[in-house]
Coordinates of N, CA, C and O in Angstrom, one line a residue:
M10 N -5.9 -13.4 34.5 CA -7.0 -12.5 34.0 C -6.4 -11.3 33.4 O -5.4 -10.7 33.9
K11 N -6.9 -11.0 32.2 CA -6.4 -9.8 31.5 C -7.2 -8.6 31.9 O -8.4 -8.6 32.3
A12 N -6.6 -7.4 31.6 CA -7.3 -6.2 31.8 C -7.7 -5.6 30.4 O -7.0 -5.9 29.4
L13 N -8.7 -4.8 30.4 CA -9.2 -4.2 29.1 C -9.1 -2.7 29.3 O -9.7 -2.2 30.2
G14 N -8.4 -2.1 28.4 CA -8.4 -0.6 28.4 C -9.1 -0.1 27.1 O -8.9 -0.7 26.0
M15 N -9.9 0.9 27.3 CA -10.7 1.5 26.1 C -10.4 3.0 26.0 O -10.5 3.7 27.1
I16 N -10.2 3.4 24.8 CA -10.0 4.8 24.6 C -11.0 5.2 23.4 O -10.8 4.7 22.3
E17 N -11.9 6.0 23.7 CA -12.9 6.4 22.7 C -12.5 7.8 22.2 O -12.4 8.7 23.0
V18 N -12.4 7.9 20.9 CA -12.0 9.1 20.2 C -12.9 9.5 19.1 O -13.7 8.6 18.6
R19 N -12.8 10.7 18.6 CA -13.5 11.2 17.5 C -12.6 11.1 16.3 O -11.6 11.8 16.3
G20 N -12.9 10.3 15.3 CA -12.2 10.3 14.0 C -11.1 9.2 14.0 O -10.6 8.7 15.0
F21 N -10.8 8.8 12.8 CA -9.9 7.7 12.6 C -8.4 8.1 12.9 O -7.6 7.3 13.4
L22 N -8.1 9.4 12.6 CA -6.7 9.9 12.9 C -6.5 9.8 14.4 O -5.4 9.3 14.8
G23 N -7.4 10.2 15.2 CA -7.2 10.1 16.7 C -7.1 8.6 17.2 O -6.3 8.3 18.0
A24 N -7.9 7.7 16.5 CA -7.8 6.3 16.9 C -6.4 5.7 16.6 O -5.8 5.0 17.4
V25 N -5.9 6.0 15.4 CA -4.6 5.5 15.0 C -3.5 6.1 15.9 O -2.6 5.3 16.4
S26 N -3.6 7.4 16.1 CA -2.6 8.0 17.0 C -2.6 7.5 18.4 O -1.5 7.2 19.0
A27 N -3.8 7.4 19.0 CA -3.9 6.9 20.3 C -3.4 5.4 20.4 O -2.7 5.1 21.4
A28 N -3.8 4.6 19.5 CA -3.4 3.2 19.5 C -1.9 3.1 19.4 O -1.3 2.3 20.1
D29 N -1.3 3.9 18.5 CA 0.1 3.8 18.3 C 0.9 4.2 19.6 O 1.8 3.5 20.0
A30 N 0.4 5.3 20.2 CA 1.1 5.8 21.4 C 0.9 4.7 22.5 O 1.9 4.4 23.3
A31 N -0.3 4.1 22.6 CA -0.5 3.1 23.7 C 0.3 1.9 23.5 O 0.9 1.4 24.4
L32 N 0.4 1.4 22.3 CA 1.2 0.2 22.0 C 2.7 0.4 22.2 O 3.4 -0.5 22.5
K33 N 3.2 1.6 21.9 CA 4.6 1.9 22.2 C 4.9 2.1 23.6 O 6.0 1.9 24.1
A34 N 3.9 2.5 24.4 CA 4.1 2.9 25.8 C 4.2 1.7 26.7 O 4.9 1.7 27.7
A35 N 3.6 0.6 26.4 CA 3.5 -0.6 27.3 C 3.4 -1.9 26.5 O 3.0 -1.8 25.3
D36 N 3.6 -3.0 27.2 CA 3.5 -4.3 26.6 C 2.0 -4.7 26.6 O 1.6 -5.5 27.4
V37 N 1.2 -4.2 25.6 CA -0.2 -4.5 25.5 C -0.5 -5.0 24.1 O 0.4 -4.7 23.2
D38 N -1.6 -5.6 23.9 CA -2.0 -6.0 22.5 C -3.3 -5.2 22.1 O -4.1 -4.9 23.0
L39 N -3.3 -4.8 20.9 CA -4.5 -4.1 20.3 C -5.5 -5.2 20.1 O -5.3 -6.1 19.2
N40 N -6.6 -5.2 20.8 CA -7.7 -6.2 20.7 C -8.6 -5.8 19.5 O -8.9 -6.7 18.7
N41 N -8.9 -4.6 19.3 CA -9.8 -4.2 18.3 C -9.9 -2.6 18.2 O -9.5 -2.0 19.2
A42 N -10.3 -2.1 17.1 CA -10.6 -0.7 17.0 C -12.0 -0.7 16.5 O -12.2 -0.8 15.3
E43 N -12.9 -0.6 17.4 CA -14.3 -0.6 17.0 C -14.8 0.7 16.5 O -14.8 1.7 17.2
I44 N -15.2 0.7 15.2 CA -15.7 1.9 14.6 C -17.2 2.0 14.8 O -17.9 1.1 14.4
I45 N -17.6 3.1 15.4 CA -19.0 3.4 15.7 C -19.5 4.5 14.9 O -18.7 5.3 14.4
R46 N -20.8 4.6 14.7 CA -21.3 5.6 13.9 C -21.0 7.0 14.4 O -20.7 7.1 15.6
G47 N -21.1 8.0 13.6 CA -20.9 9.3 14.0 C -19.4 9.7 14.1 O -19.0 10.7 14.8
G48 N -18.5 8.9 13.5 CA -17.1 9.2 13.5 C -16.4 8.8 14.8 O -15.3 9.2 15.0
L49 N -17.1 8.0 15.7 CA -16.4 7.6 16.9 C -15.7 6.3 16.7 O -16.3 5.4 16.0
T50 N -14.6 6.1 17.4 CA -13.8 4.9 17.3 C -13.4 4.6 18.7 O -12.8 5.4 19.4
T51 N -13.5 3.3 19.2 CA -13.0 2.9 20.5 C -11.9 1.9 20.2 O -12.0 0.9 19.6
V52 N -10.7 2.3 20.8 CA -9.5 1.5 20.7 C -9.5 0.6 21.9 O -9.6 1.1 23.0
E53 N -9.4 -0.7 21.7 CA -9.5 -1.7 22.8 C -8.1 -2.3 23.0 O -7.6 -2.9 22.0
L54 N -7.5 -2.2 24.2 CA -6.2 -2.8 24.5 C -6.3 -3.8 25.6 O -7.1 -3.7 26.5
V55 N -5.6 -4.9 25.5 CA -5.6 -5.9 26.5 C -4.2 -6.2 26.9 O -3.2 -6.1 26.2
G56 N -4.0 -6.7 28.2 CA -2.7 -7.0 28.8 C -2.8 -7.0 30.3 O -3.9 -7.1 30.9
D57 N -1.7 -6.9 30.9 CA -1.6 -6.8 32.4 C -2.3 -5.5 32.8 O -2.2 -4.5 32.1
V58 N -2.8 -5.5 34.1 CA -3.4 -4.3 34.6 C -2.5 -3.1 34.5 O -2.9 -2.0 34.0
A59 N -1.3 -3.2 35.0 CA -0.4 -2.0 35.0 C -0.1 -1.6 33.6 O 0.0 -0.4 33.3
A60 N 0.2 -2.5 32.8 CA 0.6 -2.2 31.4 C -0.6 -1.5 30.6 O -0.4 -0.6 29.9
V61 N -1.8 -2.0 30.9 CA -3.0 -1.4 30.2 C -3.2 0.0 30.7 O -3.5 0.9 29.9
E62 N -3.1 0.2 32.0 CA -3.2 1.5 32.6 C -2.2 2.5 32.0 O -2.5 3.6 31.6
A63 N -1.0 2.1 31.9 CA 0.1 2.9 31.3 C -0.2 3.2 29.8 O 0.0 4.3 29.4
A64 N -0.6 2.2 29.1 CA -0.9 2.3 27.7 C -2.1 3.3 27.5 O -2.0 4.2 26.6
V65 N -3.1 3.1 28.3 CA -4.3 4.0 28.2 C -3.9 5.5 28.5 O -4.3 6.4 27.8
D66 N -3.1 5.7 29.5 CA -2.6 7.0 29.8 C -1.9 7.7 28.7 O -2.1 8.8 28.3
A67 N -1.0 6.9 28.0 CA -0.3 7.4 26.9 C -1.2 7.7 25.7 O -1.1 8.7 25.1
G68 N -2.1 6.8 25.4 CA -3.1 7.0 24.4 C -4.0 8.2 24.6 O -4.3 9.0 23.7
V69 N -4.4 8.4 25.9 CA -5.2 9.5 26.3 C -4.5 10.9 26.1 O -5.0 11.8 25.6
A70 N -3.2 10.9 26.4 CA -2.4 12.1 26.3 C -2.3 12.5 24.8 O -2.5 13.7 24.5
V71 N -2.1 11.6 23.9 CA -2.0 11.9 22.5 C -3.4 12.3 22.0 O -3.5 13.3 21.3
A72 N -4.5 11.7 22.4 CA -5.8 12.0 22.0 C -6.2 13.4 22.4 O -6.9 14.2 21.7
E73 N -5.8 13.8 23.6 CA -6.0 15.1 24.2 C -5.3 16.2 23.4 O -5.9 17.3 23.1
T74 N -4.1 15.9 23.0 CA -3.3 16.9 22.2 C -4.0 17.1 20.8 O -3.9 18.2 20.2
L75 N -4.6 16.0 20.3 CA -5.3 16.1 19.0 C -6.7 16.6 19.2 O -7.4 16.8 18.2
N76 N -7.1 16.8 20.4 CA -8.5 17.3 20.7 C -9.6 16.4 20.1 O -10.6 16.9 19.6
C77 N -9.4 15.1 20.3 CA -10.4 14.2 19.8 C -10.8 13.2 20.9 O -11.6 12.2 20.6
L78 N -10.4 13.3 22.1 CA -10.7 12.4 23.2 C -12.2 12.5 23.6 O -12.6 13.6 23.8
I79 N -12.9 11.4 23.6 CA -14.2 11.4 24.1 C -14.2 10.9 25.6 O -14.7 11.6 26.5
S80 N -13.7 9.7 25.8 CA -13.6 9.1 27.1 C -12.6 7.9 27.1 O -12.2 7.5 26.1
H81 N -12.3 7.5 28.3 CA -11.4 6.3 28.5 C -11.8 5.6 29.7 O -12.4 6.1 30.7
H82 N -11.4 4.3 29.7 CA -11.8 3.4 30.9 C -10.9 2.2 30.9 O -10.6 1.7 29.8
V83 N -10.6 1.7 32.1 CA -9.8 0.5 32.2 C -10.6 -0.5 33.1 O -11.1 -0.1 34.2
I84 N -10.8 -1.7 32.6 CA -11.4 -2.8 33.4 C -10.3 -3.7 33.9 O -9.7 -4.3 33.0
A85 N -10.1 -3.8 35.2 CA -8.9 -4.5 35.7 C -8.9 -6.0 35.4 O -8.0 -6.5 34.9
R86 N -10.0 -6.6 35.8 CA -10.1 -8.1 35.5 C -11.3 -8.3 34.7 O -12.4 -8.3 35.2
L87 N -11.1 -8.6 33.5 CA -12.2 -8.7 32.5 C -12.9 -10.1 32.8 O -12.3 -11.1 32.7
D88 N -14.2 -10.1 33.0 CA -15.0 -11.3 33.1 C -15.1 -12.0 31.8 O -15.2 -11.4 30.8
P89 N -15.0 -13.3 31.8 CA -15.1 -14.1 30.6 C -16.3 -13.8 29.7 O -16.2 -13.8 28.5
Q90 N -17.4 -13.5 30.4 CA -18.6 -13.2 29.6 C -18.5 -11.8 28.9 O -19.0 -11.6 27.8
T91 N -17.9 -10.9 29.6 CA -17.6 -9.6 29.0 C -16.6 -9.7 27.9 O -16.7 -9.0 26.9
E92 N -15.7 -10.6 28.0 CA -14.7 -10.8 27.0 C -15.3 -11.2 25.6 O -14.8 -10.8 24.6
R93 N -16.4 -11.9 25.7 CA -17.1 -12.3 24.4 C -17.6 -11.0 23.7 O -17.6 -11.0 22.5
V94 N -18.0 -10.0 24.4 CA -18.5 -8.8 23.8 C -17.4 -8.1 23.1 O -17.6 -7.5 22.0
T95 N -16.2 -8.1 23.7 CA -15.1 -7.3 23.1 C -14.2 -8.1 22.1 O -13.4 -7.5 21.4
T96 N -14.5 -9.4 22.0 CA -13.7 -10.2 21.0 C -14.1 -9.8 19.6 O -15.3 -9.9 19.3
P97 N -13.2 -9.5 18.8 CA -13.5 -9.1 17.4 C -14.2 -10.3 16.7 O -13.8 -11.4 16.8
K98 N -15.2 -10.0 15.9 CA -15.9 -11.1 15.2 C -15.1 -11.5 14.0 O -14.4 -10.7 13.4
K99 N -15.2 -12.8 13.7 CA -14.4 -13.3 12.6 C -15.1 -12.9 11.3 O -16.2 -13.3 11.0
V100 N -14.5 -12.0 10.6 CA -15.0 -11.5 9.3 C -14.1 -11.9 8.2 O -12.9 -11.9 8.3
A101 N -14.7 -12.3 7.1 CA -13.9 -12.8 6.0 C -13.1 -11.6 5.5 O -13.6 -10.5 5.2
T102 N -11.8 -11.7 5.4 CA -10.9 -10.6 5.0 C -10.7 -10.6 3.5 O -10.3 -9.6 3.0
A103 N -11.1 -11.6 2.8 CA -10.9 -11.6 1.4 C -12.1 -10.8 0.8 O -13.2 -11.0 1.1
K104 N -11.7 -9.9 0.0 CA -12.7 -9.0 -0.7 C -13.3 -9.8 -1.9 O -12.7 -10.8 -2.4
T105 N -14.4 -9.3 -2.4 CA -14.9 -10.0 -3.6 C -13.9 -9.9 -4.8 O -13.8 -10.8 -5.6
M106 N -13.3 -8.7 -4.8 CA -12.3 -8.5 -5.9 C -11.0 -8.1 -5.4 O -10.8 -7.1 -4.8
P107 N -10.0 -9.0 -5.6 CA -8.6 -8.7 -5.1 C -8.0 -7.7 -6.1 O -7.5 -8.1 -7.2
T108 N -8.1 -6.4 -5.8 CA -7.8 -5.4 -6.8 C -6.3 -5.4 -7.1 O -5.9 -5.1 -8.2
E109 N -5.4 -5.9 -6.2 CA -4.0 -6.0 -6.5 C -3.7 -6.9 -7.7 O -2.9 -6.7 -8.5
S110 N -4.5 -8.0 -7.7 CA -4.2 -9.0 -8.7 C -4.6 -8.5 -10.1 O -4.0 -9.0 -11.1
I111 N -5.6 -7.7 -10.2 CA -6.0 -7.2 -11.6 C -5.0 -6.1 -12.0 O -4.6 -6.1 -13.2
A112 N -4.6 -5.2 -11.1 CA -3.8 -4.1 -11.5 C -2.3 -4.4 -11.6 O -1.6 -3.7 -12.3
A113 N -1.8 -5.4 -10.9 CA -0.4 -5.6 -10.7 C 0.2 -5.9 -12.1 O 1.2 -5.2 -12.5
A114 N -0.2 -6.9 -12.8 CA 0.4 -7.2 -14.1 C -0.7 -7.7 -15.0 O -1.5 -8.6 -14.6
P115 N -0.8 -7.2 -16.2 CA -1.9 -7.6 -17.1 C -1.7 -9.1 -17.4 O -0.6 -9.5 -17.8
A116 N -2.8 -9.8 -17.3 CA -2.7 -11.2 -17.7 C -2.9 -11.3 -19.2 O -3.3 -10.4 -19.9
S117 N -2.6 -12.5 -19.8 CA -2.8 -12.6 -21.2 C -4.2 -12.7 -21.7 O -4.5 -12.6 -22.9
S118 N -5.1 -13.0 -20.8 CA -6.5 -13.1 -21.2 C -7.4 -12.8 -20.0 O -7.0 -12.8 -18.9
V119 N -8.7 -12.5 -20.3 CA -9.6 -12.2 -19.3 C -9.9 -13.4 -18.4 O -10.1 -13.3 -17.2
E120 N -9.8 -14.6 -19.0 CA -10.1 -15.8 -18.2 C -9.1 -15.9 -17.1 O -9.4 -16.4 -16.0
E121 N -7.8 -15.6 -17.3 CA -6.8 -15.7 -16.3 C -7.1 -14.7 -15.2 O -6.9 -15.0 -14.0
K122 N -7.6 -13.5 -15.5 CA -8.0 -12.5 -14.5 C -9.2 -13.1 -13.7 O -9.2 -12.9 -12.5
N123 N -10.1 -13.7 -14.4 CA -11.3 -14.2 -13.7 C -10.9 -15.3 -12.7 O -11.6 -15.5 -11.7
S124 N -9.8 -16.0 -12.9 CA -9.4 -17.0 -12.0 C -9.1 -16.5 -10.6 O -9.1 -17.2 -9.6
T125 N -8.7 -15.2 -10.5 CA -8.4 -14.6 -9.2 C -9.7 -14.1 -8.5 O -9.6 -13.7 -7.4
L126 N -10.8 -14.0 -9.2 CA -12.0 -13.6 -8.6 C -12.9 -14.7 -8.1 O -12.9 -15.8 -8.7
E127 N -13.6 -14.4 -7.0 CA -14.6 -15.4 -6.6 C -15.7 -15.3 -7.5 O -16.1 -14.2 -8.0
K128 N -16.4 -16.4 -7.7 CA -17.6 -16.4 -8.6 C -18.7 -15.7 -7.9 O -19.1 -16.0 -6.8
P129 N -19.2 -14.6 -8.4 CA -20.3 -13.8 -7.8 C -21.5 -14.7 -7.7 O -21.9 -15.4 -8.6
V130 N -22.2 -14.5 -6.6 CA -23.5 -15.2 -6.4 C -24.6 -14.2 -6.7 O -24.8 -13.2 -6.0
A131 N -25.3 -14.5 -7.7 CA -26.4 -13.6 -8.1 C -27.7 -14.3 -7.8 O -27.8 -15.5 -7.8
K132 N -28.7 -13.5 -7.5 CA -30.0 -14.1 -7.1 C -31.0 -13.5 -8.1 O -31.0 -12.4 -8.5
T133 N -31.9 -14.4 -8.5 CA -33.0 -14.0 -9.4 C -34.1 -13.3 -8.5 O -34.0 -13.3 -7.3
T134 N -35.1 -12.8 -9.2 CA -36.2 -12.1 -8.4 C -36.9 -13.2 -7.6 O -37.6 -12.9 -6.6
S135 N -36.9 -14.5 -8.0 CA -37.5 -15.5 -7.2 C -36.7 -15.9 -6.1 O -37.1 -16.7 -5.3
G136 N -35.5 -15.4 -5.9 CA -34.6 -15.7 -4.8 C -33.7 -16.9 -5.1 O -33.0 -17.4 -4.2
K137 N -33.7 -17.5 -6.3 CA -32.9 -18.7 -6.6 C -31.5 -18.3 -6.9 O -31.3 -17.2 -7.5
D138 N -30.5 -19.1 -6.4 CA -29.1 -18.8 -6.7 C -28.8 -19.1 -8.1 O -29.1 -20.2 -8.6
T139 N -28.2 -18.1 -8.8 CA -27.8 -18.3 -10.2 C -26.3 -18.3 -10.4 O -25.8 -18.1 -11.5
S140 N -25.6 -18.6 -9.3 CA -24.1 -18.6 -9.4 C -23.6 -19.7 -10.4 O -22.5 -19.7 -10.8
D141 N -24.4 -20.8 -10.6 CA -24.0 -21.8 -11.5 C -24.2 -21.5 -12.9 O -23.8 -22.2 -13.8
V142 N -24.9 -20.4 -13.2 CA -25.1 -19.9 -14.6 C -23.8 -19.3 -15.1 O -23.2 -18.5 -14.4
D143 N -23.4 -19.7 -16.2 CA -22.1 -19.2 -16.8 C -22.3 -17.8 -17.2 O -23.3 -17.4 -17.9
M144 N -21.4 -17.0 -16.8 CA -21.3 -15.6 -17.2 C -20.2 -15.4 -18.2 O -19.2 -16.2 -18.2
K145 N -20.3 -14.4 -19.0 CA -19.2 -14.1 -19.9 C -18.0 -13.6 -19.0 O -18.3 -13.0 -17.9
P146 N -16.8 -13.8 -19.4 CA -15.6 -13.5 -18.6 C -15.6 -12.0 -18.0 O -15.4 -11.8 -16.9
G147 N -16.0 -11.1 -18.9 CA -16.0 -9.7 -18.5 C -17.1 -9.4 -17.5 O -17.0 -8.5 -16.6
E148 N -18.2 -10.1 -17.5 CA -19.3 -9.9 -16.6 C -19.0 -10.2 -15.2 O -19.4 -9.5 -14.3
E149 N -18.1 -11.2 -15.0 CA -17.7 -11.5 -13.6 C -16.9 -10.4 -13.0 O -17.1 -10.1 -11.8
I150 N -16.0 -9.9 -13.8 CA -15.2 -8.7 -13.3 C -16.1 -7.5 -13.0 O -16.0 -6.9 -12.0
K151 N -17.0 -7.3 -13.9 CA -17.9 -6.1 -13.8 C -18.8 -6.3 -12.6 O -19.0 -5.3 -11.8
T152 N -19.3 -7.5 -12.3 CA -20.1 -7.8 -11.2 C -19.3 -7.5 -9.9 O -19.8 -6.9 -9.0
A153 N -18.1 -8.0 -9.9 CA -17.2 -7.8 -8.7 C -17.0 -6.3 -8.5 O -17.0 -5.8 -7.4
L154 N -16.7 -5.6 -9.6 CA -16.5 -4.1 -9.5 C -17.7 -3.4 -8.9 O -17.6 -2.5 -8.1
L155 N -18.9 -3.8 -9.4 CA -20.1 -3.1 -8.9 C -20.4 -3.3 -7.5 O -21.1 -2.5 -6.8
K156 N -19.8 -4.4 -6.9 CA -20.0 -4.7 -5.5 C -19.0 -3.9 -4.6 O -19.2 -3.7 -3.4
E157 N -18.0 -3.3 -5.2 CA -17.0 -2.5 -4.5 C -17.5 -1.2 -4.1 O -18.4 -0.6 -4.8
K158 N -17.0 -0.6 -3.1 CA -17.3 0.8 -2.7 C -16.6 1.7 -3.6 O -15.6 1.4 -4.2
V159 N -17.2 2.9 -3.8 CA -16.6 3.9 -4.7 C -15.2 4.3 -4.3 O -14.3 4.5 -5.2
V160 N -14.9 4.4 -3.0 CA -13.5 4.7 -2.6 C -12.5 3.6 -3.1 O -11.5 4.0 -3.6
N161 N -12.9 2.4 -3.0 CA -12.0 1.3 -3.5 C -11.8 1.4 -5.0 O -10.8 1.1 -5.5
L162 N -12.9 1.7 -5.7 CA -12.8 1.9 -7.2 C -11.9 3.0 -7.5 O -11.2 2.9 -8.5
R163 N -12.0 4.1 -6.8 CA -11.1 5.2 -7.1 C -9.6 4.9 -6.8 O -8.8 5.2 -7.6
K164 N -9.4 4.1 -5.7 CA -8.0 3.7 -5.5 C -7.5 2.8 -6.6 O -6.4 2.9 -7.1
Q165 N -8.4 1.9 -7.1 CA -8.0 1.0 -8.2 C -7.8 1.8 -9.5 O -6.8 1.6 -10.2
A166 N -8.6 2.8 -9.7 CA -8.4 3.7 -10.9 C -7.1 4.4 -10.8 O -6.4 4.5 -11.8
Y167 N -6.7 5.0 -9.7 CA -5.4 5.6 -9.5 C -4.3 4.7 -9.8 O -3.3 5.0 -10.5
K168 N -4.4 3.4 -9.3 CA -3.3 2.4 -9.5 C -3.2 2.1 -11.0 O -2.1 1.9 -11.4
M169 N -4.3 2.0 -11.6 CA -4.3 1.6 -13.0 C -3.8 2.7 -14.0 O -3.6 2.4 -15.1
N170 N -3.8 3.9 -13.5 CA -3.4 5.1 -14.3 C -4.2 5.1 -15.6 O -3.7 5.0 -16.7
L171 N -5.6 5.2 -15.4 CA -6.5 5.1 -16.5 C -6.2 6.2 -17.6 O -5.9 7.3 -17.3
Q172 N -6.3 5.7 -18.9 CA -6.1 6.6 -20.0 C -7.4 7.5 -20.1 O -8.5 7.1 -19.7
H173 N -7.2 8.7 -20.6 CA -8.3 9.6 -20.8 C -8.9 10.1 -19.5 O -10.0 10.6 -19.5
F174 N -8.3 9.9 -18.3 CA -8.8 10.3 -17.1 C -7.7 11.0 -16.3 O -6.6 10.5 -16.1
E175 N -8.0 12.2 -15.9 CA -7.1 12.9 -15.0 C -7.4 12.6 -13.6 O -8.5 12.1 -13.3
K176 N -6.5 12.8 -12.6 CA -6.7 12.5 -11.2 C -8.0 13.2 -10.7 O -8.7 12.7 -9.9
S177 N -8.2 14.5 -11.1 CA -9.3 15.2 -10.6 C -10.6 14.6 -11.1 O -11.6 14.6 -10.4
Q178 N -10.6 14.0 -12.4 CA -11.8 13.4 -12.9 C -12.1 12.1 -12.1 O -13.3 11.8 -11.8
I179 N -11.1 11.3 -11.7 CA -11.2 10.1 -10.9 C -11.8 10.5 -9.6 O -12.7 9.8 -9.1
K180 N -11.3 11.6 -9.0 CA -11.7 12.0 -7.7 C -13.2 12.2 -7.6 O -13.8 11.9 -6.6
F181 N -13.8 12.8 -8.6 CA -15.2 13.1 -8.6 C -16.1 12.2 -9.4 O -17.3 12.4 -9.5
A182 N -15.5 11.1 -10.0 CA -16.3 10.2 -10.8 C -17.3 9.4 -9.9 O -17.0 9.0 -8.8
N183 N -18.4 9.1 -10.5 CA -19.4 8.2 -9.8 C -19.0 6.7 -10.0 O -18.1 6.4 -10.8
K184 N -19.7 5.9 -9.3 CA -19.4 4.4 -9.4 C -19.5 3.9 -10.8 O -18.6 3.2 -11.2
Q185 N -20.6 4.2 -11.5 CA -20.7 3.6 -12.9 C -19.6 4.1 -13.8 O -19.1 3.3 -14.6
T186 N -19.3 5.3 -13.7 CA -18.2 5.9 -14.6 C -16.9 5.2 -14.3 O -16.1 4.8 -15.2
L187 N -16.6 4.9 -13.0 CA -15.4 4.3 -12.6 C -15.3 2.8 -13.1 O -14.3 2.3 -13.6
V188 N -16.5 2.1 -12.9 CA -16.6 0.7 -13.3 C -16.3 0.6 -14.9 O -15.6 -0.2 -15.3
D189 N -17.0 1.5 -15.6 CA -16.9 1.5 -17.1 C -15.4 1.8 -17.5 O -14.9 1.1 -18.4
A190 N -14.8 2.7 -16.8 CA -13.4 3.1 -17.1 C -12.4 2.0 -16.8 O -11.5 1.7 -17.6
I191 N -12.6 1.3 -15.7 CA -11.8 0.2 -15.3 C -12.0 -1.0 -16.2 O -11.0 -1.6 -16.7
M192 N -13.2 -1.3 -16.6 CA -13.5 -2.3 -17.6 C -12.8 -2.0 -18.9 O -12.3 -2.9 -19.6
A193 N -12.9 -0.8 -19.4 CA -12.3 -0.4 -20.6 C -10.8 -0.6 -20.6 O -10.2 -1.0 -21.5
E194 N -10.2 -0.2 -19.5 CA -8.8 -0.4 -19.3 C -8.4 -1.8 -19.3 O -7.4 -2.2 -19.9
I195 N -9.1 -2.7 -18.6 CA -8.9 -4.1 -18.6 C -9.0 -4.7 -20.0 O -8.1 -5.4 -20.5
E196 N -10.0 -4.3 -20.8 CA -10.2 -4.8 -22.1 C -9.1 -4.3 -23.0 O -8.5 -5.0 -23.9
R197 N -8.7 -3.0 -22.9 CA -7.6 -2.4 -23.7 C -6.3 -3.2 -23.4 O -5.6 -3.5 -24.3
S198 N -6.0 -3.4 -22.1 CA -4.8 -4.1 -21.8 C -4.8 -5.6 -22.4 O -3.7 -6.1 -22.7
D199 N -6.0 -6.2 -22.4 CA -6.1 -7.5 -23.0 C -5.7 -7.5 -24.5 O -5.0 -8.3 -25.0
H200 N -6.2 -6.4 -25.2 CA -5.9 -6.3 -26.6 C -4.5 -6.0 -26.9 O -3.9 -6.5 -27.8
D201 N -3.9 -5.3 -26.0 CA -2.4 -5.0 -26.1 C -1.6 -6.2 -26.0 O -0.5 -6.3 -26.6
W202 N -2.0 -7.1 -25.1 CA -1.2 -8.3 -24.8 C -1.5 -9.5 -25.8 O -0.7 -10.4 -25.9
N203 N -2.6 -9.4 -26.5 CA -2.9 -10.4 -27.5 C -2.3 -10.2 -28.8 O -1.8 -9.2 -29.2

């Protein structure tokens, strides 16, 4: 039977620091870092009872020094039914747009870039799947970009070193501006390679 240790902290910095200290202090595994609304994060550790208690104590000490500790608790013998609650859900890790593949090295054509993207599934107002409808090559990339969060678009823009954009402009740009700038850079790089 495994033990479960939980450290609830305020903020991501506290969660990473507490998890790091806990993992270094004892032979435990990081089960999950459950991000909760309001900036709260619960770090979940599993292992032997003694190891989990030592790890939680180390994580709590770090969280207290950062003044972000909310609470902590150790469950000595985790019931199998409770274990289902704490098991991380299987979430697809592949993003709609693998940003590394677009920014890493310019391909010779937009079609090659599109081969790295999943085909977006679009729905009509009637609810029918239109993913089988052929889109123009640039539209698939633009659709994928529009599904990304603004934070990810800014990271992509920084990596691409967009022309006519300073870092301060990227920092405050809205989603549409970022998508348009990234699309223009992709098109520009295609023309340079052709």
